[in-house]
Coordinates of C-alpha atoms in Angstrom, one line a residue:
Chain T
M1 CA 103.0 -9.7 90.2
S2 CA 105.4 -9.5 93.1
L3 CA 103.8 -9.6 96.5
R4 CA 106.9 -8.2 98.2
M5 CA 107.6 -4.5 98.3
T6 CA 111.1 -3.2 97.9
T7 CA 112.8 0.0 99.2
P8 CA 111.6 2.9 96.9
P9 CA 114.0 4.9 94.8
P10 CA 114.8 8.4 95.9
H11 CA 112.5 11.1 94.7
G12 CA 113.9 12.3 91.4
G13 CA 115.8 9.0 91.0
R14 CA 119.1 10.0 92.7
L15 CA 120.0 10.9 96.3
E16 CA 121.7 14.3 96.6
E17 CA 124.8 14.2 98.8
R18 CA 126.3 17.7 98.6
V19 CA 128.9 17.4 101.3
V20 CA 132.6 18.0 100.8
R21 CA 134.5 15.9 103.3
D22 CA 138.1 16.6 102.1
P23 CA 139.3 19.7 103.9
V24 CA 141.9 20.4 101.2
L25 CA 139.2 20.5 98.6
A26 CA 136.9 22.5 101.0
K27 CA 139.5 25.2 101.5
K28 CA 140.2 25.3 97.7
L29 CA 136.5 25.8 97.0
A30 CA 136.1 28.5 99.6
K31 CA 139.3 30.4 98.9
G32 CA 138.8 34.1 98.1
C33 CA 135.0 33.9 98.2
P34 CA 132.9 36.8 99.6
V35 CA 131.6 35.8 103.0
Y36 CA 128.0 35.9 104.3
D37 CA 127.1 35.1 107.9
I38 CA 123.8 33.2 108.0
K39 CA 121.2 35.0 110.1
P40 CA 117.8 33.8 111.3
T41 CA 114.7 35.0 109.6
L42 CA 112.9 37.3 111.9
S43 CA 109.2 38.1 112.0
D44 CA 108.1 41.8 112.1
K45 CA 108.1 41.4 115.9
G46 CA 111.8 40.4 115.8
V47 CA 111.1 36.8 116.7
P48 CA 113.2 34.1 115.0
V49 CA 110.9 32.1 112.7
R50 CA 113.4 30.2 110.5
N51 CA 117.0 29.6 110.0
V52 CA 118.1 28.8 106.4
Y53 CA 120.9 26.6 107.7
R54 CA 118.3 23.9 108.3
E55 CA 117.2 24.0 104.7
I56 CA 120.9 23.9 103.5
M57 CA 121.4 20.8 105.7
S58 CA 118.3 19.0 104.5
I59 CA 119.1 19.8 100.9
C60 CA 122.8 18.8 101.1
Y61 CA 122.2 15.6 103.0
G62 CA 119.5 14.5 100.5
F63 CA 116.3 14.8 102.6
F64 CA 114.8 17.1 99.9
S65 CA 116.3 15.3 96.9
P66 CA 116.2 16.2 94.0
V67 CA 116.4 19.8 95.2
E68 CA 120.1 21.0 95.0
G69 CA 119.9 24.5 96.3
S70 CA 118.1 27.8 96.4
M71 CA 115.5 28.1 93.7
K72 CA 115.6 30.3 90.6
E73 CA 112.6 32.6 90.0
A74 CA 111.2 30.3 87.3
E75 CA 111.4 27.3 89.6
V76 CA 109.6 29.2 92.4
E77 CA 106.9 30.2 89.9
R78 CA 106.5 26.6 88.8
V79 CA 106.4 25.3 92.3
L80 CA 103.7 27.9 93.2
N81 CA 101.7 27.2 90.0
E82 CA 102.0 23.4 89.7
R83 CA 103.9 22.2 92.8
R84 CA 106.6 20.9 90.5
L85 CA 110.3 21.6 90.1
L86 CA 111.7 22.6 86.7
N87 CA 112.7 19.0 86.2
D88 CA 109.0 18.0 86.6
W89 CA 109.4 16.2 90.0
I90 CA 106.6 17.2 92.4
F91 CA 107.6 19.5 95.3
P92 CA 105.4 21.6 97.6
Y93 CA 107.4 24.7 98.7
P94 CA 109.7 27.4 97.4
L95 CA 113.1 27.1 99.0
V96 CA 115.3 30.2 98.7
F97 CA 118.4 31.8 100.1
D98 CA 117.1 35.3 100.8
I99 CA 119.1 38.4 102.0
S100 CA 118.4 42.0 102.6
E101 CA 119.2 44.7 100.0
E102 CA 121.7 46.1 102.4
D103 CA 123.5 42.8 102.7
Y104 CA 123.3 42.3 99.0
K105 CA 125.0 45.6 98.4
Q106 CA 127.7 44.7 100.8
L107 CA 128.2 41.3 99.4
G108 CA 128.5 42.6 95.8
V109 CA 127.9 39.3 94.1
T110 CA 126.2 38.4 90.8
A111 CA 125.4 35.3 88.8
G112 CA 128.6 33.2 88.4
D113 CA 130.0 34.1 91.8
R114 CA 130.5 31.8 94.7
V115 CA 129.6 32.8 98.3
L116 CA 131.1 31.3 101.4
L117 CA 128.3 30.9 104.0
R118 CA 129.3 31.0 107.6
L119 CA 127.3 29.6 110.5
K120 CA 128.1 30.6 114.1
G121 CA 131.1 32.4 112.7
K122 CA 132.6 29.3 111.1
P123 CA 132.8 28.3 107.4
F124 CA 129.8 26.1 106.7
A125 CA 128.8 25.9 103.0
I126 CA 129.2 27.5 99.6
L127 CA 126.6 28.8 97.3
D128 CA 127.3 29.0 93.6
V129 CA 125.1 31.8 92.5
D130 CA 123.3 31.1 89.2
E131 CA 120.8 33.9 89.4
V132 CA 119.9 36.9 91.6
W133 CA 116.2 37.7 91.7
R134 CA 113.9 39.7 93.9
I135 CA 110.7 38.8 95.7
K136 CA 108.3 41.6 94.8
D137 CA 105.8 41.1 97.5
T138 CA 106.3 38.7 100.4
T139 CA 102.6 38.8 101.5
E140 CA 101.5 37.8 98.0
L141 CA 104.2 35.0 98.0
A142 CA 103.0 33.8 101.4
H143 CA 99.4 33.6 100.1
R144 CA 100.4 31.8 97.0
V145 CA 102.5 29.3 99.0
F146 CA 99.6 28.1 101.1
G147 CA 96.6 28.8 98.9
T148 CA 93.4 30.8 99.3
P149 CA 89.8 29.9 99.7
E150 CA 89.1 31.3 96.2
K151 CA 91.9 29.5 94.4
N152 CA 91.9 26.3 96.4
P153 CA 88.3 25.8 97.5
E154 CA 88.6 22.1 97.8
V155 CA 90.8 22.4 101.0
V156 CA 91.5 26.0 102.0
Q157 CA 88.7 27.1 104.4
E158 CA 89.9 30.6 105.5
P159 CA 92.5 33.1 104.4
F160 CA 96.0 32.7 105.9
N161 CA 97.2 35.4 108.1
A162 CA 99.9 36.4 110.7
K163 CA 98.6 33.7 113.1
H164 CA 99.9 31.0 110.8
P165 CA 103.6 30.3 111.5
G166 CA 104.3 29.1 108.0
W167 CA 102.7 32.1 106.4
V168 CA 104.8 34.3 108.7
I169 CA 108.0 32.6 107.5
Y170 CA 107.3 33.4 103.8
K171 CA 106.0 36.9 104.7
S172 CA 109.2 37.6 106.6
L173 CA 111.6 36.7 103.8
N174 CA 114.2 39.2 102.6
P175 CA 113.7 40.6 99.1
V176 CA 116.9 39.5 97.4
V177 CA 117.2 35.8 96.4
L178 CA 120.6 34.3 95.6
A179 CA 119.6 31.2 93.6
G180 CA 122.1 28.4 93.1
K181 CA 123.5 25.1 94.4
Y182 CA 124.8 24.6 97.9
R183 CA 127.6 22.4 99.0
I184 CA 128.5 21.9 102.7
I185 CA 132.3 22.2 103.1
N186 CA 132.5 21.9 106.9
E187 CA 130.3 19.3 108.3
P188 CA 128.5 20.5 111.5
K189 CA 128.6 18.3 114.5
F190 CA 125.3 17.7 116.3
R191 CA 125.1 18.4 120.0
P192 CA 123.8 15.6 122.2
P193 CA 121.2 14.3 122.2
F194 CA 120.6 15.2 118.5
D195 CA 123.8 13.3 117.4
R196 CA 122.3 9.9 118.3
F197 CA 119.3 10.5 116.1
W198 CA 120.9 12.0 113.0
L199 CA 120.4 9.5 110.2
P200 CA 120.3 11.2 106.8
P201 CA 118.9 9.3 103.8
L202 CA 122.1 7.5 102.7
K203 CA 122.7 6.4 106.3
S204 CA 119.0 5.5 107.0
R205 CA 119.0 3.3 103.9
E206 CA 122.1 1.6 105.1
E207 CA 120.6 1.1 108.5
Y208 CA 117.4 -0.5 107.1
K209 CA 119.5 -2.8 105.1
K210 CA 121.6 -3.8 108.1
R211 CA 118.4 -4.5 110.0
G212 CA 116.9 -6.5 107.1
W213 CA 114.0 -4.0 106.7
T214 CA 112.4 -3.6 103.3
T215 CA 109.1 -2.3 104.4
V216 CA 109.2 0.7 106.8
I217 CA 106.4 2.9 107.8
N218 CA 107.1 6.5 109.0
H219 CA 105.5 8.3 111.8
Q220 CA 105.7 12.1 111.6
T221 CA 106.1 13.9 114.9
R222 CA 106.5 17.2 116.7
N223 CA 105.3 15.7 119.9
V224 CA 106.3 13.6 122.9
P225 CA 104.4 10.3 122.3
H226 CA 101.4 9.5 124.5
V227 CA 100.0 6.0 124.4
G228 CA 97.5 7.0 121.6
H229 CA 100.5 7.8 119.4
E230 CA 102.1 4.5 120.3
H231 CA 99.0 2.6 119.2
L232 CA 98.8 4.6 116.0
M233 CA 102.3 3.5 115.2
K234 CA 101.7 -0.1 116.1
N235 CA 98.4 -0.4 114.3
A236 CA 99.4 1.5 111.2
A237 CA 102.4 -0.8 110.9
Y238 CA 100.2 -3.8 110.3
M239 CA 100.0 -2.5 106.7
G240 CA 103.1 -3.9 104.9
D241 CA 103.1 -6.3 102.0
I242 CA 102.5 -9.9 102.9
E243 CA 103.3 -9.2 106.5
P244 CA 103.3 -6.0 108.7
C245 CA 106.0 -3.5 108.1
H246 CA 109.4 -4.6 109.3
G247 CA 110.3 -1.3 110.7
I248 CA 108.6 1.7 112.3
Q249 CA 110.5 4.9 111.8
V250 CA 109.8 8.0 113.8
N251 CA 111.1 11.1 112.0
A252 CA 110.8 14.2 114.1
I253 CA 110.8 17.6 112.5
I254 CA 113.3 19.7 114.4
G255 CA 113.3 23.5 113.9
V256 CA 112.0 26.7 115.3
K257 CA 109.7 26.0 118.1
R258 CA 106.4 27.5 119.1
K259 CA 105.6 28.4 122.7
G260 CA 103.9 25.4 124.4
D261 CA 105.5 22.8 122.2
Y262 CA 107.6 20.2 124.0
P263 CA 111.4 20.8 123.7
D264 CA 113.1 19.0 120.8
E265 CA 115.2 17.0 123.3
S266 CA 112.2 15.7 125.1
I267 CA 110.5 14.8 121.8
L268 CA 113.5 12.7 120.6
E269 CA 114.2 11.0 123.9
G270 CA 110.5 10.6 124.6
H271 CA 110.2 8.6 121.4
E272 CA 113.4 6.7 122.1
A273 CA 111.9 5.8 125.5
V274 CA 109.1 3.9 123.7
N275 CA 111.6 1.4 122.4
L276 CA 113.9 1.5 125.5
G277 CA 110.8 0.5 127.5
N278 CA 110.1 -2.2 124.9
Y279 CA 106.6 -0.9 124.1
I280 CA 107.8 -1.3 120.6
K281 CA 111.0 -3.3 120.6
P282 CA 114.1 -1.5 119.6
Q283 CA 114.8 -3.9 116.7
R284 CA 111.6 -2.7 115.1
H285 CA 111.7 1.0 116.0
L286 CA 114.0 3.7 114.9
V287 CA 114.0 7.4 116.0
T288 CA 115.4 10.0 113.6
F289 CA 114.9 13.6 112.7
T290 CA 115.0 16.1 109.9
L291 CA 115.9 19.8 110.2
W292 CA 113.1 22.0 109.0
D293 CA 111.3 25.0 110.2
M294 CA 107.8 23.6 109.9
R295 CA 105.5 25.5 107.6
Y296 CA 102.3 23.8 108.9
G297 CA 101.0 23.5 105.4
N298 CA 98.8 20.4 106.1
P299 CA 98.5 18.8 102.6
L300 CA 101.6 20.6 101.3
E301 CA 103.6 19.7 104.4
S302 CA 102.5 16.1 104.0
M303 CA 103.9 16.1 100.4
L304 CA 107.2 17.3 101.8
H305 CA 107.0 14.6 104.5
G306 CA 106.4 12.0 101.8
I307 CA 109.5 13.2 99.9
I308 CA 111.7 13.2 103.0
R309 CA 110.7 9.7 104.1
Q310 CA 110.8 8.2 100.6
N311 CA 114.3 9.6 100.3
M312 CA 115.1 7.9 103.7
G313 CA 113.9 4.6 102.2
C314 CA 110.4 4.3 103.8
T315 CA 107.7 2.3 101.9
H316 CA 104.8 3.7 103.9
H317 CA 103.8 6.9 105.7
M318 CA 101.0 7.3 108.2
F319 CA 98.8 10.3 108.0
G320 CA 96.2 11.4 110.5
R321 CA 93.5 14.1 110.4
D322 CA 94.9 17.6 110.6
H323 CA 98.3 16.4 109.6
A324 CA 100.9 19.1 110.3
A325 CA 98.1 21.6 110.7
V326 CA 97.6 24.6 112.9
G327 CA 94.3 26.4 113.2
E328 CA 91.4 25.6 110.8
Y329 CA 92.9 27.1 107.6
Y330 CA 92.7 23.7 105.8
D331 CA 90.0 21.1 105.8
M332 CA 90.9 18.5 108.4
F333 CA 91.1 15.8 105.8
A334 CA 93.1 17.8 103.3
T335 CA 96.2 15.6 103.6
Q336 CA 94.3 12.4 103.3
T337 CA 92.5 13.9 100.2
L338 CA 95.8 14.7 98.6
W339 CA 97.1 11.2 99.0
D340 CA 93.8 9.6 98.1
K341 CA 92.5 11.4 95.1
G342 CA 94.6 14.5 94.7
I343 CA 93.8 18.2 95.0
P344 CA 93.3 19.6 91.4
S345 CA 93.8 23.3 92.4
F346 CA 97.3 22.4 93.7
G347 CA 98.1 20.6 90.4
F348 CA 97.1 17.1 91.2
D349 CA 94.0 15.5 89.7
K350 CA 94.9 12.2 91.3
S351 CA 96.9 11.0 94.3
V352 CA 100.5 12.3 94.4
C353 CA 101.5 8.6 94.2
E354 CA 99.7 8.2 90.9
V355 CA 100.8 11.4 89.0
E356 CA 103.8 11.4 86.7
Y357 CA 107.1 12.3 88.5
G358 CA 105.2 11.6 91.8
L359 CA 105.9 9.6 94.9
H360 CA 106.4 5.9 95.5
I361 CA 105.9 5.9 99.2
R362 CA 102.4 4.6 100.1
P363 CA 100.0 6.6 102.4
Q364 CA 98.4 4.9 105.3
N365 CA 95.5 7.3 106.2
M366 CA 94.5 6.8 109.8
R367 CA 91.7 8.1 112.0
E368 CA 91.9 8.3 115.8
F369 CA 92.7 6.2 118.8
W370 CA 91.0 6.6 122.2
Y371 CA 90.6 4.7 125.4
C372 CA 87.3 2.8 125.6
P373 CA 86.3 1.8 129.1
L374 CA 83.9 -0.8 127.7
C375 CA 86.3 -2.4 125.3
Q376 CA 88.9 -1.9 128.1
E377 CA 91.6 -1.1 125.5
I378 CA 93.0 1.6 123.3
A379 CA 90.4 1.5 120.5
Y380 CA 90.4 2.6 116.9
S381 CA 87.7 5.1 116.2
E382 CA 86.5 3.3 113.1
S383 CA 86.2 0.0 115.0
C384 CA 84.9 1.0 118.4
G385 CA 81.3 1.9 118.6
H386 CA 81.3 3.3 122.1
T387 CA 81.5 6.9 121.1
K388 CA 79.6 8.1 124.1
E389 CA 81.9 6.4 126.5
K390 CA 85.2 7.1 124.7
E391 CA 88.0 8.9 126.6
K392 CA 90.1 10.9 124.3
F393 CA 93.9 11.5 124.4
S394 CA 93.6 15.3 124.5
G395 CA 96.9 17.1 124.0
S396 CA 95.9 20.0 126.2
F397 CA 94.6 17.7 128.9
I398 CA 97.9 15.8 129.0
R399 CA 99.9 19.0 128.9
G400 CA 97.9 20.3 131.8
M401 CA 98.6 17.1 133.7
V402 CA 102.3 17.3 132.9
G403 CA 102.5 21.0 133.8
E404 CA 100.9 20.3 137.1
G405 CA 103.5 17.7 137.9
I406 CA 100.9 14.8 138.1
F407 CA 102.7 11.6 137.3
P408 CA 100.6 10.4 134.3
P409 CA 99.2 6.8 134.4
R410 CA 100.9 4.4 132.1
V411 CA 97.8 4.1 130.0
I412 CA 98.3 7.7 129.0
F413 CA 102.1 8.3 129.1
R414 CA 104.6 5.5 129.5
P415 CA 106.7 6.1 132.7
E416 CA 109.9 6.0 130.6
V417 CA 108.5 8.6 128.3
Y418 CA 107.5 10.9 131.2
T419 CA 110.9 10.4 132.8
A420 CA 112.5 11.7 129.5
V421 CA 110.2 14.8 129.7
V422 CA 111.1 15.4 133.3
K423 CA 114.8 15.0 132.6
W424 CA 114.7 17.9 130.1
W425 CA 112.2 19.8 132.3
K426 CA 115.0 19.9 135.0
E427 CA 117.5 21.1 132.4
F428 CA 115.3 23.9 131.1
N429 CA 113.3 24.6 134.3
F430 CA 110.2 24.2 132.2
P431 CA 108.4 21.2 130.6
F432 CA 107.5 23.1 127.4
C433 CA 109.1 25.6 125.1
N434 CA 108.9 29.1 126.5
Q435 CA 110.4 32.3 125.3
N436 CA 113.8 31.5 127.0
Y437 CA 114.0 28.1 125.3
V438 CA 113.0 29.5 121.8
V439 CA 115.6 32.3 122.0
Q440 CA 118.4 30.2 123.4
Q441 CA 117.7 27.3 121.0
E442 CA 117.9 29.7 118.0
Q443 CA 121.2 31.0 119.3
K444 CA 122.8 27.6 120.0
L445 CA 121.1 25.8 117.1
E446 CA 121.4 22.0 117.0
V447 CA 125.0 22.0 115.8
D448 CA 128.5 23.2 116.4
L449 CA 131.1 23.6 113.7
P450 CA 134.7 22.6 113.8
D451 CA 137.4 25.2 112.9
L452 CA 138.2 25.4 109.2
D453 CA 140.8 27.9 108.2
V454 CA 140.0 29.2 104.7
Chain Z
M1 CA 74.1 27.1 135.6
S2 CA 77.0 25.9 137.7
K3 CA 80.3 24.8 136.1
L4 CA 82.6 21.9 136.8
F5 CA 86.3 21.8 137.7
V6 CA 88.4 18.6 137.4
V7 CA 91.1 18.1 140.0
L8 CA 93.6 15.5 138.9
L9 CA 95.0 13.2 141.5
D10 CA 98.2 11.2 141.6
D11 CA 99.5 8.9 144.4
K12 CA 101.0 11.8 146.3
R13 CA 97.7 13.6 146.3
V14 CA 95.7 10.5 147.1
N15 CA 98.0 10.0 150.1
A16 CA 97.4 13.6 151.2
I17 CA 93.7 13.0 151.5
K18 CA 93.8 9.6 153.0
G19 CA 91.3 9.3 155.9
S20 CA 89.6 12.5 155.0
G21 CA 86.5 10.8 153.8
L22 CA 87.1 12.2 150.3
E23 CA 88.3 8.9 149.0
D24 CA 84.7 7.9 148.2
K25 CA 84.4 10.9 145.8
I26 CA 87.3 9.9 143.6
E27 CA 86.3 9.3 140.0
Y28 CA 88.2 6.9 137.9
M29 CA 89.0 7.4 134.2
F30 CA 91.1 5.5 131.6
G31 CA 90.2 2.1 133.1
G32 CA 90.7 3.2 136.6
N33 CA 94.2 4.5 135.9
L34 CA 93.5 8.1 136.2
R35 CA 91.9 9.5 139.4
A36 CA 90.2 12.9 139.8
F37 CA 87.7 14.9 141.7
T38 CA 85.0 16.7 139.8
M39 CA 84.0 19.8 141.8
E40 CA 80.8 21.7 141.2
M41 CA 81.5 25.4 140.8
P42 CA 78.5 27.7 141.6
D43 CA 78.1 30.3 138.9
E44 CA 79.4 33.2 141.1
K45 CA 82.6 31.4 141.9
A46 CA 83.1 30.1 138.3
N47 CA 82.7 33.7 137.1
T48 CA 85.3 35.0 139.6
I49 CA 87.8 32.4 138.3
L50 CA 87.1 33.2 134.7
K51 CA 87.4 36.9 135.5
E52 CA 90.6 36.7 137.5
F53 CA 92.5 34.4 135.0
D54 CA 92.5 35.5 131.4
T55 CA 93.6 32.1 130.1
A56 CA 90.7 30.3 131.9
R57 CA 87.8 29.1 129.7
T58 CA 84.9 26.8 129.9
D59 CA 85.0 23.8 127.6
T60 CA 82.2 22.0 125.8
R61 CA 81.6 19.7 128.9
G62 CA 81.1 22.8 131.0
C63 CA 84.4 22.3 132.7
I64 CA 86.6 25.3 133.6
T65 CA 90.1 24.6 132.1
D66 CA 93.3 26.4 131.3
T67 CA 93.6 28.0 134.7
P68 CA 97.1 28.8 135.9
L69 CA 98.8 25.7 137.4
A70 CA 99.4 27.7 140.6
F71 CA 95.6 27.9 140.9
N72 CA 95.2 24.2 140.4
R73 CA 97.9 23.4 143.0
T74 CA 96.5 25.8 145.6
L75 CA 93.0 24.5 145.1
F76 CA 94.2 21.0 145.9
E77 CA 96.1 22.2 148.9
E78 CA 92.9 23.8 150.2
I79 CA 90.9 20.7 149.5
A80 CA 93.3 18.6 151.5
K81 CA 93.4 21.2 154.3
A82 CA 89.5 21.5 154.5
K83 CA 88.9 17.8 153.7
S84 CA 86.1 19.0 151.6
L85 CA 85.0 19.7 148.0
G86 CA 82.5 22.3 149.0
P87 CA 82.4 25.9 147.8
E88 CA 84.4 27.1 150.8
V89 CA 87.4 25.5 149.3
V90 CA 87.2 27.9 146.4
D91 CA 86.8 30.8 148.7
N92 CA 89.9 29.7 150.6
T93 CA 91.8 29.4 147.4
M94 CA 90.6 32.8 146.1
A95 CA 91.7 34.3 149.4
R96 CA 95.3 33.4 148.2
L97 CA 94.8 35.2 144.9
D98 CA 97.8 37.5 145.2
E99 CA 100.0 34.6 145.9
I100 CA 98.5 32.6 143.0
K101 CA 98.9 35.5 140.6
E102 CA 102.5 36.0 141.7
L103 CA 103.3 32.4 141.0
A104 CA 101.3 32.4 137.8
A105 CA 103.3 35.3 136.4
K106 CA 106.4 33.2 136.8
E107 CA 104.9 30.1 135.2
S108 CA 106.0 31.1 131.7
D109 CA 109.6 31.1 132.9
Y110 CA 109.8 28.5 135.6
L111 CA 107.8 25.5 136.8
P112 CA 109.3 23.2 139.4
A113 CA 110.1 19.8 138.0
P114 CA 108.7 16.8 139.8
D115 CA 111.1 15.1 142.2
I116 CA 111.6 11.8 140.4
P117 CA 114.8 10.2 139.4
T118 CA 115.7 10.8 135.8

């Protein structure tokens, strides 16, 4: 038995890299193709809730390996019924390229055709159409994606509805699906500060190697880190093989925001400030991101997070209570249950690490950190017995403090982290995402595209 | 039953109340790193706050939370002015309700950033 862990293989055995970097070939591939301009998915209130460009990026740069493109109907059915792709590898969500009937009529394509996808008016990717199929009922699809209390009684506590952002995404899909493989033919350039944190799986694996990391634990985030998060990272990283993990990776999910979230820029630079301030030294800490309009599917989202981070080369993943959750649709321990013993109604009678065609990344299920005035330290809820005296890191309490312009004490927010928040506050005139930010961000997106004359 | 209201303090706010006699009423949280006043809100005043601000609510500790930030700022200004945590401070604050509501309406678009070097 080897005591040492090694970098896990990509999910599905091979990292997808579906990016054409030769402009001559790119032009050749796109020549004469019908053109479709990518549009945001809008809710019935006209609010942008998703942009499929983020899925195309995450597929083509290998974050979602072994997925290669927009799913065929049979694959979507299999994902919904068994949470597996047609090649048997586990996968939580349907991913489709959906367009309206009107756009489909105008486009006039069928199986065997190639479509040039433009983003912000510039050539971006091609889609080789294998199948055209229709979503009969998006409400039904949305319910099947997330589960129901009747079908998934182990973890689903209440029916999903229009208050759940992920449910709204599936409910808002267009009826016509163009299924087929994507290839990016014109690499987008990330705007600052996103460019410094873009480390797709091939690059992250190279970076780990350069740093001499074989054991890496991932921290999922959609938040600016307070000191409770910092202690979660530090303590979870004690789990490794014969020594603590060499690296702590923060992988932020960047996509459509909800009002009240911190802006993406604050999240990334806030996490970076943790290492710039040497609270976790930069040699051990790496901040990265993945493009994805979060579905908030708690256990299902955690499966996707496991896939992304295994593809990036992580050996471990920390999971807390209410992982990637909103509301009380799922049991608060649903994610930990999936990774501990499985959720049979989702197709897993044991941990997703123990099923065939499952994951290699190891879960580190964690509880909570709080400040204990008696221990006089940030304490772990399963160690500290001073439950009456505990002082919790409440997100809404901290947001209130930030909004009021109170300089938070360093035991709650590191000054460097707070400074990063204020930097972007000055830029956007607001510390959190408001309607202006959400609308502007979905117009600007995270990228610009170079010219490519096809 | 009366409700509570927590007024957070930073260095700037503590300086503003220096010599007022309110220093003795400062409570310390997070190992002394976070300072605050806890004000008692008589029922009638608590109900007025809850009625005037639809985001305001009472949490499980009996504290009124989620009031507009403009309310919180004005309340502190009135505390510093009156050098008191008594109920008259709430009256003085509520006397500026129009001003608070006007600022609160803009809070979803604009909040002044703290003046710190970034």
